[in-house]
Amino acid sequence: MARTALVVGASGIGGNYTARALLAEGWTVHGLARRPGNDIPGMLPVAADLLDEAGLAAALADVSPTHVFITTWMRQATEAENIRVNAAMVRNLLSALSGKQSVRHVALVTGLKHYLGPFEAYAASGTLPDTPLRESQPRLPVENFYYAQEDEVYAAAERDRFTWTIHRPHSIIGMAVGNAMNLGTTLAVYATICKETGRPFQFPGSEAQWKGLSDVTDARMLARQLAWAADTDAARNEAFNIVNGDLFRWSWLWGRIADWFGVKAAGFNGTVQPLEVTMSGNQGLWAQIAARHDLAEPDLDRLASPWHTDLDLGRPIEVMTDMARSRKLGFTAYQATDESFFDLFGQLRAARLIP
């Protein structure tokens, strides 16, 4: 059967890699974003705002996907606003496609805040979750925009009779400019600034994160699981964690990242030292670095997301993820985490995003 994908959020980390993976497998791929780029050969761009119902319907008038991959969200000031806006985005999208009756499957990408709690209410339930995090763990008794997004998918699936999967990555490591959750590029920019200024490459997070076990999600792994689930009948109507498949400690990885950039590593020194504070006021410095090295992006705020990296590295518990559910169904892909970071740094340098 012919397969036509609509990748929503094609300009972001997850969407970009998903579009590339599906194109490599012979899919027809439409990539939706407010400002879709032309950097993915073969992708058919769709420019649309998910909050503009009329504009969205017009943009999708000639698009009849069999599979929809939702990889986008919009950060708001409060969780109540996150719920209102991000639920509306999913609802508007699936409503715009409803009359076509072409959609057979919808995949929604959320994340580990499903288990850990939202930005403003981390551990608000009063207890920290058991780790490794498992898909069978119940929802937390707090408001969470991931739950609202899921509920919109479930309601539309009941209405339009399509199947669904939910995919929950940890921190996604991959290349995208202007992404709100970009740990790998943020660390690359921070290391570059440390090298420029002679500062030590100071670990900014908590003792629990420095010493504890962790994992991350290579964007290529996320794309592989999304493609696998789209073609696997047994995966229908299930939620899946998705990480690289290995475990590491930041106390091991931090020095390796420092060595890649040629800077001096400094580990946890007894207090959390947020990057949002450390990197504040560095916009002018980054513009100077960009000018001197002829970099493609002089705007520090479009490359780095220190606020989100602080959330990841400042957690009071170690966080690792169980993937038994998809492993049992045959998804056996694996990615070494240190190579995820080194591959990304090489891509950033080749794209002239870091010197």
Coordinates of C-alpha atoms in Angstrom, one line a residue:
M1 CA 0.0 0.0 0.0
A2 CA 1.2 3.5 -0.8
R3 CA 2.3 5.4 2.3
T4 CA 2.1 9.1 2.6
A5 CA 3.4 10.8 5.8
L6 CA 2.6 14.1 7.2
V7 CA 5.4 15.0 9.6
V8 CA 4.2 17.8 11.9
G9 CA 7.1 19.8 13.3
A10 CA 9.5 19.0 10.4
S11 CA 11.8 21.8 11.2
G12 CA 12.5 20.5 14.8
I13 CA 14.9 17.8 15.9
G14 CA 12.5 14.9 16.0
G15 CA 10.6 15.9 12.9
N16 CA 13.6 16.6 10.7
Y17 CA 15.2 13.2 11.4
T18 CA 11.8 11.4 11.0
A19 CA 11.2 13.0 7.6
R20 CA 14.7 11.9 6.5
A21 CA 14.2 8.4 7.7
L22 CA 10.8 8.0 6.0
L23 CA 12.1 9.4 2.8
A24 CA 15.0 6.9 2.9
E25 CA 12.4 4.1 3.1
G26 CA 10.5 5.3 0.0
W27 CA 7.7 7.2 1.7
T28 CA 6.0 10.3 0.3
V29 CA 6.7 12.9 3.0
H30 CA 4.9 16.2 3.6
G31 CA 6.7 18.3 6.2
L32 CA 4.5 20.8 8.1
A33 CA 6.0 23.7 10.1
R34 CA 5.2 27.4 10.4
R35 CA 8.3 28.1 8.3
P36 CA 9.4 24.8 6.7
G37 CA 12.9 24.7 5.4
N38 CA 14.2 23.4 2.1
D39 CA 17.1 21.4 3.7
I40 CA 15.5 18.0 3.3
P41 CA 15.7 16.7 -0.3
G42 CA 12.4 15.2 -1.4
M43 CA 10.2 16.5 1.4
L44 CA 7.1 18.4 0.3
P45 CA 6.9 21.5 2.6
V46 CA 3.6 22.6 4.1
A47 CA 3.6 26.0 5.8
A48 CA 0.9 26.3 8.4
D49 CA 0.2 27.5 12.0
L50 CA -1.6 24.7 14.0
L51 CA -3.5 27.4 15.9
D52 CA -5.0 29.0 12.8
E53 CA -7.8 26.6 11.9
A54 CA -8.8 28.2 8.6
G55 CA -5.2 28.6 7.4
L56 CA -4.4 25.0 8.5
A57 CA -7.3 23.6 6.5
A58 CA -6.3 25.6 3.4
A59 CA -2.7 24.4 3.7
L60 CA -3.8 20.8 4.0
A61 CA -6.4 20.9 1.3
D62 CA -4.3 18.8 -1.2
V63 CA -2.6 16.7 1.4
S64 CA -4.2 13.3 2.3
P65 CA -1.7 11.4 4.5
T66 CA -2.0 7.8 5.5
H67 CA 0.3 8.4 8.5
V68 CA 0.7 11.4 10.7
F69 CA 3.7 12.0 12.9
I70 CA 3.2 14.8 15.5
T71 CA 6.6 15.9 16.8
T72 CA 6.0 19.5 17.8
W73 CA 4.8 21.6 20.7
M74 CA 4.8 25.3 21.8
R75 CA 6.2 26.4 25.2
Q76 CA 3.9 28.7 27.2
A77 CA 4.3 30.5 30.5
T78 CA 2.3 28.1 32.6
E79 CA 1.2 24.5 32.4
A80 CA -2.4 25.6 32.1
E81 CA -1.5 27.5 29.0
N82 CA 0.7 24.6 27.8
I83 CA -2.4 22.4 28.0
R84 CA -4.7 24.9 26.3
V85 CA -2.4 25.7 23.4
N86 CA -0.8 22.3 22.8
A87 CA -4.1 20.3 23.0
A88 CA -5.6 22.8 20.5
M89 CA -2.7 22.2 18.1
V90 CA -3.3 18.5 18.1
R91 CA -7.1 18.9 18.0
N92 CA -7.0 21.4 15.1
L93 CA -4.6 19.2 13.1
L94 CA -6.7 16.0 13.4
S95 CA -9.9 17.9 12.8
A96 CA -8.5 19.4 9.6
L97 CA -7.7 15.9 8.4
S98 CA -10.8 14.2 9.6
G99 CA -13.0 14.7 6.5
K100 CA -10.4 13.1 4.2
Q101 CA -10.7 9.7 5.8
S102 CA -7.2 9.0 4.6
V103 CA -5.4 8.7 8.0
R104 CA -4.6 5.1 9.1
H105 CA -2.2 5.8 11.9
V106 CA -1.1 8.7 14.1
A107 CA 2.1 8.8 16.1
L108 CA 2.5 11.4 18.9
V109 CA 5.9 12.2 20.3
T110 CA 5.9 13.5 24.0
G111 CA 8.6 12.7 26.5
L112 CA 9.6 11.7 30.0
K113 CA 7.8 14.5 31.7
H114 CA 4.9 12.0 31.3
Y115 CA 6.5 10.3 34.4
L116 CA 8.4 13.2 36.0
G117 CA 5.8 16.0 35.9
P118 CA 5.5 19.2 33.9
F119 CA 8.0 22.1 33.9
E120 CA 6.4 24.1 36.8
A121 CA 5.3 21.2 38.9
Y122 CA 8.2 18.7 38.9
A123 CA 7.6 16.0 41.6
A124 CA 4.4 18.0 42.6
S125 CA 2.7 14.7 43.4
G126 CA 4.9 14.5 46.5
T127 CA 6.8 11.4 45.5
L128 CA 9.5 10.9 42.9
P129 CA 8.8 8.2 40.4
D130 CA 10.4 4.7 40.5
T131 CA 13.2 4.2 38.0
P132 CA 13.7 2.8 35.4
L133 CA 10.7 4.6 34.0
R134 CA 8.2 2.1 32.5
E135 CA 5.3 2.7 30.2
S136 CA 3.0 0.8 32.6
Q137 CA 3.4 3.5 35.3
P138 CA 0.1 5.5 35.7
R139 CA -0.3 9.2 35.0
L140 CA 0.7 11.5 37.8
P141 CA -2.1 13.3 39.7
V142 CA -1.1 16.7 38.2
E143 CA -2.1 18.6 35.1
N144 CA 0.3 17.8 32.2
F145 CA 0.1 19.0 28.6
Y146 CA 1.4 15.6 27.4
Y147 CA -1.7 14.0 28.9
A148 CA -3.9 16.5 27.1
Q149 CA -2.2 15.9 23.8
E150 CA -2.7 12.1 24.2
D151 CA -6.3 12.6 25.0
E152 CA -6.9 14.5 21.8
V153 CA -5.3 11.7 19.8
Y154 CA -7.4 9.1 21.6
A155 CA -10.6 11.1 20.9
A156 CA -9.8 11.6 17.2
A157 CA -8.9 7.9 16.9
E158 CA -12.2 6.9 18.3
R159 CA -14.0 9.3 15.9
D160 CA -12.0 8.5 12.7
R161 CA -11.0 4.9 13.4
F162 CA -7.3 5.2 13.0
T163 CA -4.6 3.5 15.1
W164 CA -2.1 5.4 17.2
T165 CA 1.2 5.1 19.0
I166 CA 2.8 7.3 21.7
H167 CA 6.6 7.8 21.8
R168 CA 8.3 9.1 24.9
P169 CA 12.0 10.0 24.4
H170 CA 14.4 11.3 27.0
S171 CA 16.5 14.4 26.0
I172 CA 16.7 14.3 22.2
I173 CA 20.2 14.6 20.7
G174 CA 20.3 15.9 17.2
M175 CA 20.7 19.0 15.0
A176 CA 18.1 21.7 14.6
V177 CA 18.2 25.4 14.9
G178 CA 15.5 27.2 16.9
N179 CA 14.5 24.2 18.9
A180 CA 13.3 24.8 22.5
M181 CA 14.7 21.6 23.9
N182 CA 18.2 21.1 22.6
L183 CA 20.6 19.7 25.2
G184 CA 23.3 18.6 22.7
T185 CA 23.7 21.9 20.9
T186 CA 23.4 23.9 24.1
L187 CA 26.4 22.0 25.5
A188 CA 28.3 22.5 22.3
V189 CA 27.7 26.3 22.4
Y190 CA 28.5 26.4 26.1
A191 CA 31.8 24.5 25.5
T192 CA 32.7 26.9 22.7
I193 CA 32.1 29.9 25.0
C194 CA 34.2 28.2 27.7
K195 CA 37.0 27.8 25.2
E196 CA 36.7 31.4 24.0
T197 CA 36.8 32.8 27.5
G198 CA 39.1 30.3 29.2
R199 CA 36.4 29.3 31.6
P200 CA 36.3 25.7 32.9
F201 CA 33.6 23.6 31.4
Q202 CA 31.6 23.4 34.6
F203 CA 28.9 20.8 35.1
P204 CA 25.8 22.9 35.8
G205 CA 23.5 20.2 37.3
S206 CA 22.7 18.3 40.5
E207 CA 24.8 15.7 42.4
A208 CA 22.1 13.1 41.6
Q209 CA 22.6 13.7 37.9
W210 CA 26.4 13.8 38.1
K211 CA 26.7 10.5 40.0
G212 CA 23.5 8.7 38.9
L213 CA 22.7 6.7 35.8
S214 CA 21.1 8.4 32.9
D215 CA 20.2 7.9 29.2
V216 CA 19.3 10.0 26.2
T217 CA 17.6 9.6 22.9
D218 CA 19.5 10.1 19.6
A219 CA 17.1 11.7 17.1
R220 CA 18.0 8.9 14.7
M221 CA 16.7 6.4 17.3
L222 CA 13.4 8.2 17.7
A223 CA 13.0 8.3 13.9
R224 CA 13.7 4.6 13.6
Q225 CA 11.2 3.7 16.3
L226 CA 8.5 5.9 14.6
A227 CA 9.1 4.2 11.3
W228 CA 9.1 0.7 12.9
A229 CA 5.9 1.4 14.8
A230 CA 4.2 2.6 11.6
D231 CA 4.9 -0.8 10.0
T232 CA 4.3 -3.1 12.9
D233 CA 0.8 -4.3 13.6
A234 CA 1.7 -5.5 17.1
A235 CA 2.7 -1.9 18.0
R236 CA -0.7 -0.4 17.3
N237 CA -2.4 1.5 20.2
E238 CA 0.6 1.3 22.5
A239 CA 2.9 3.8 24.2
F240 CA 6.7 3.3 23.9
N241 CA 9.7 4.7 25.7
I242 CA 12.5 5.4 23.3
V243 CA 16.2 5.9 24.3
N244 CA 19.6 4.8 22.9
G245 CA 19.7 1.5 24.8
D246 CA 22.8 2.2 26.9
L247 CA 23.3 3.9 30.3
F248 CA 25.9 6.4 31.3
R249 CA 26.9 8.7 34.2
W250 CA 27.5 12.4 33.5
S251 CA 30.6 12.0 35.6
W252 CA 31.9 9.8 32.8
L253 CA 30.6 11.7 29.8
W254 CA 31.4 15.2 30.8
G255 CA 35.1 14.9 30.5
R256 CA 34.8 13.2 27.1
I257 CA 32.7 16.1 25.8
A258 CA 35.3 18.5 27.3
D259 CA 38.1 16.7 25.5
W260 CA 36.2 16.9 22.2
F261 CA 36.2 20.7 22.5
G262 CA 39.7 21.0 24.0
V263 CA 38.4 22.6 27.3
K264 CA 39.1 21.8 30.9
A265 CA 36.3 19.8 32.5
A266 CA 35.0 20.7 36.0
G267 CA 32.5 18.4 37.7
F268 CA 29.8 18.9 40.3
N269 CA 31.3 21.2 43.0
G270 CA 28.6 21.0 45.6
T271 CA 25.9 23.3 44.2
V272 CA 23.8 23.5 41.1
Q273 CA 25.1 26.2 38.8
P274 CA 22.4 26.8 36.1
L275 CA 23.4 27.4 32.6
E276 CA 20.6 30.0 32.3
V277 CA 22.6 32.1 34.7
T278 CA 26.1 31.2 33.4
M279 CA 25.2 31.9 29.8
S280 CA 23.1 35.0 30.4
G281 CA 24.6 38.0 28.7
N282 CA 26.7 36.0 26.3
Q283 CA 24.6 37.0 23.2
G284 CA 27.1 39.7 22.2
L285 CA 30.1 37.4 22.8
W286 CA 28.5 34.7 20.6
A287 CA 27.8 37.2 17.8
Q288 CA 31.6 38.1 17.9
I289 CA 32.5 34.4 17.8
A290 CA 30.1 33.9 14.9
A291 CA 31.6 36.9 13.0
R292 CA 35.2 35.8 13.5
H293 CA 34.6 32.2 12.4
D294 CA 31.9 33.0 9.7
L295 CA 29.3 30.9 11.5
A296 CA 25.8 30.5 10.0
E297 CA 23.8 31.5 13.1
P298 CA 25.0 34.6 15.2
D299 CA 21.9 34.5 17.4
L300 CA 22.8 32.5 20.6
D301 CA 19.1 32.2 21.6
R302 CA 18.3 30.3 18.4
L303 CA 21.0 27.7 19.1
A304 CA 21.0 27.2 22.9
S305 CA 18.2 26.3 25.3
P306 CA 19.9 26.6 28.7
W307 CA 16.6 26.7 30.6
H308 CA 15.7 23.2 29.4
T309 CA 19.2 21.8 29.8
D310 CA 19.0 23.0 33.4
L311 CA 15.8 21.0 33.9
D312 CA 17.4 17.9 32.5
L313 CA 20.7 18.2 34.4
G314 CA 19.3 19.6 37.6
R315 CA 16.9 16.7 38.5
P316 CA 17.1 15.4 42.1
I317 CA 17.1 11.8 41.0
E318 CA 18.9 9.7 38.4
V319 CA 16.6 9.1 35.4
M320 CA 16.8 6.1 33.2
T321 CA 14.3 4.4 30.9
D322 CA 13.0 0.9 30.4
M323 CA 12.4 -0.2 26.8
A324 CA 11.1 -3.7 27.3
R325 CA 7.8 -3.1 25.7
S326 CA 9.2 -2.3 22.2
R327 CA 12.1 -4.8 22.6
K328 CA 9.6 -7.6 23.1
L329 CA 7.9 -6.6 19.9
G330 CA 11.1 -6.6 17.9
F331 CA 12.5 -3.1 18.0
T332 CA 16.2 -3.9 18.7
A333 CA 18.0 -0.7 17.5
Y334 CA 20.9 0.6 19.6
Q335 CA 23.0 3.7 19.6
A336 CA 26.1 4.5 21.8
T337 CA 25.5 7.7 23.6
D338 CA 29.0 9.2 23.4
E339 CA 28.9 8.7 19.6
S340 CA 25.5 10.5 19.6
F341 CA 27.1 13.6 21.0
F342 CA 30.3 13.4 18.9
D343 CA 28.3 12.8 15.7
L344 CA 26.2 15.9 16.6
F345 CA 29.2 18.1 17.3
G346 CA 30.7 17.0 13.9
Q347 CA 27.4 17.9 12.2
L348 CA 27.3 21.3 13.9
R349 CA 30.8 22.1 12.8
A350 CA 30.2 21.0 9.2
A351 CA 27.1 23.2 9.1
R352 CA 29.2 26.1 10.5
L353 CA 27.0 26.4 13.6
I354 CA 30.1 26.1 15.9
P355 CA 33.7 26.8 15.0

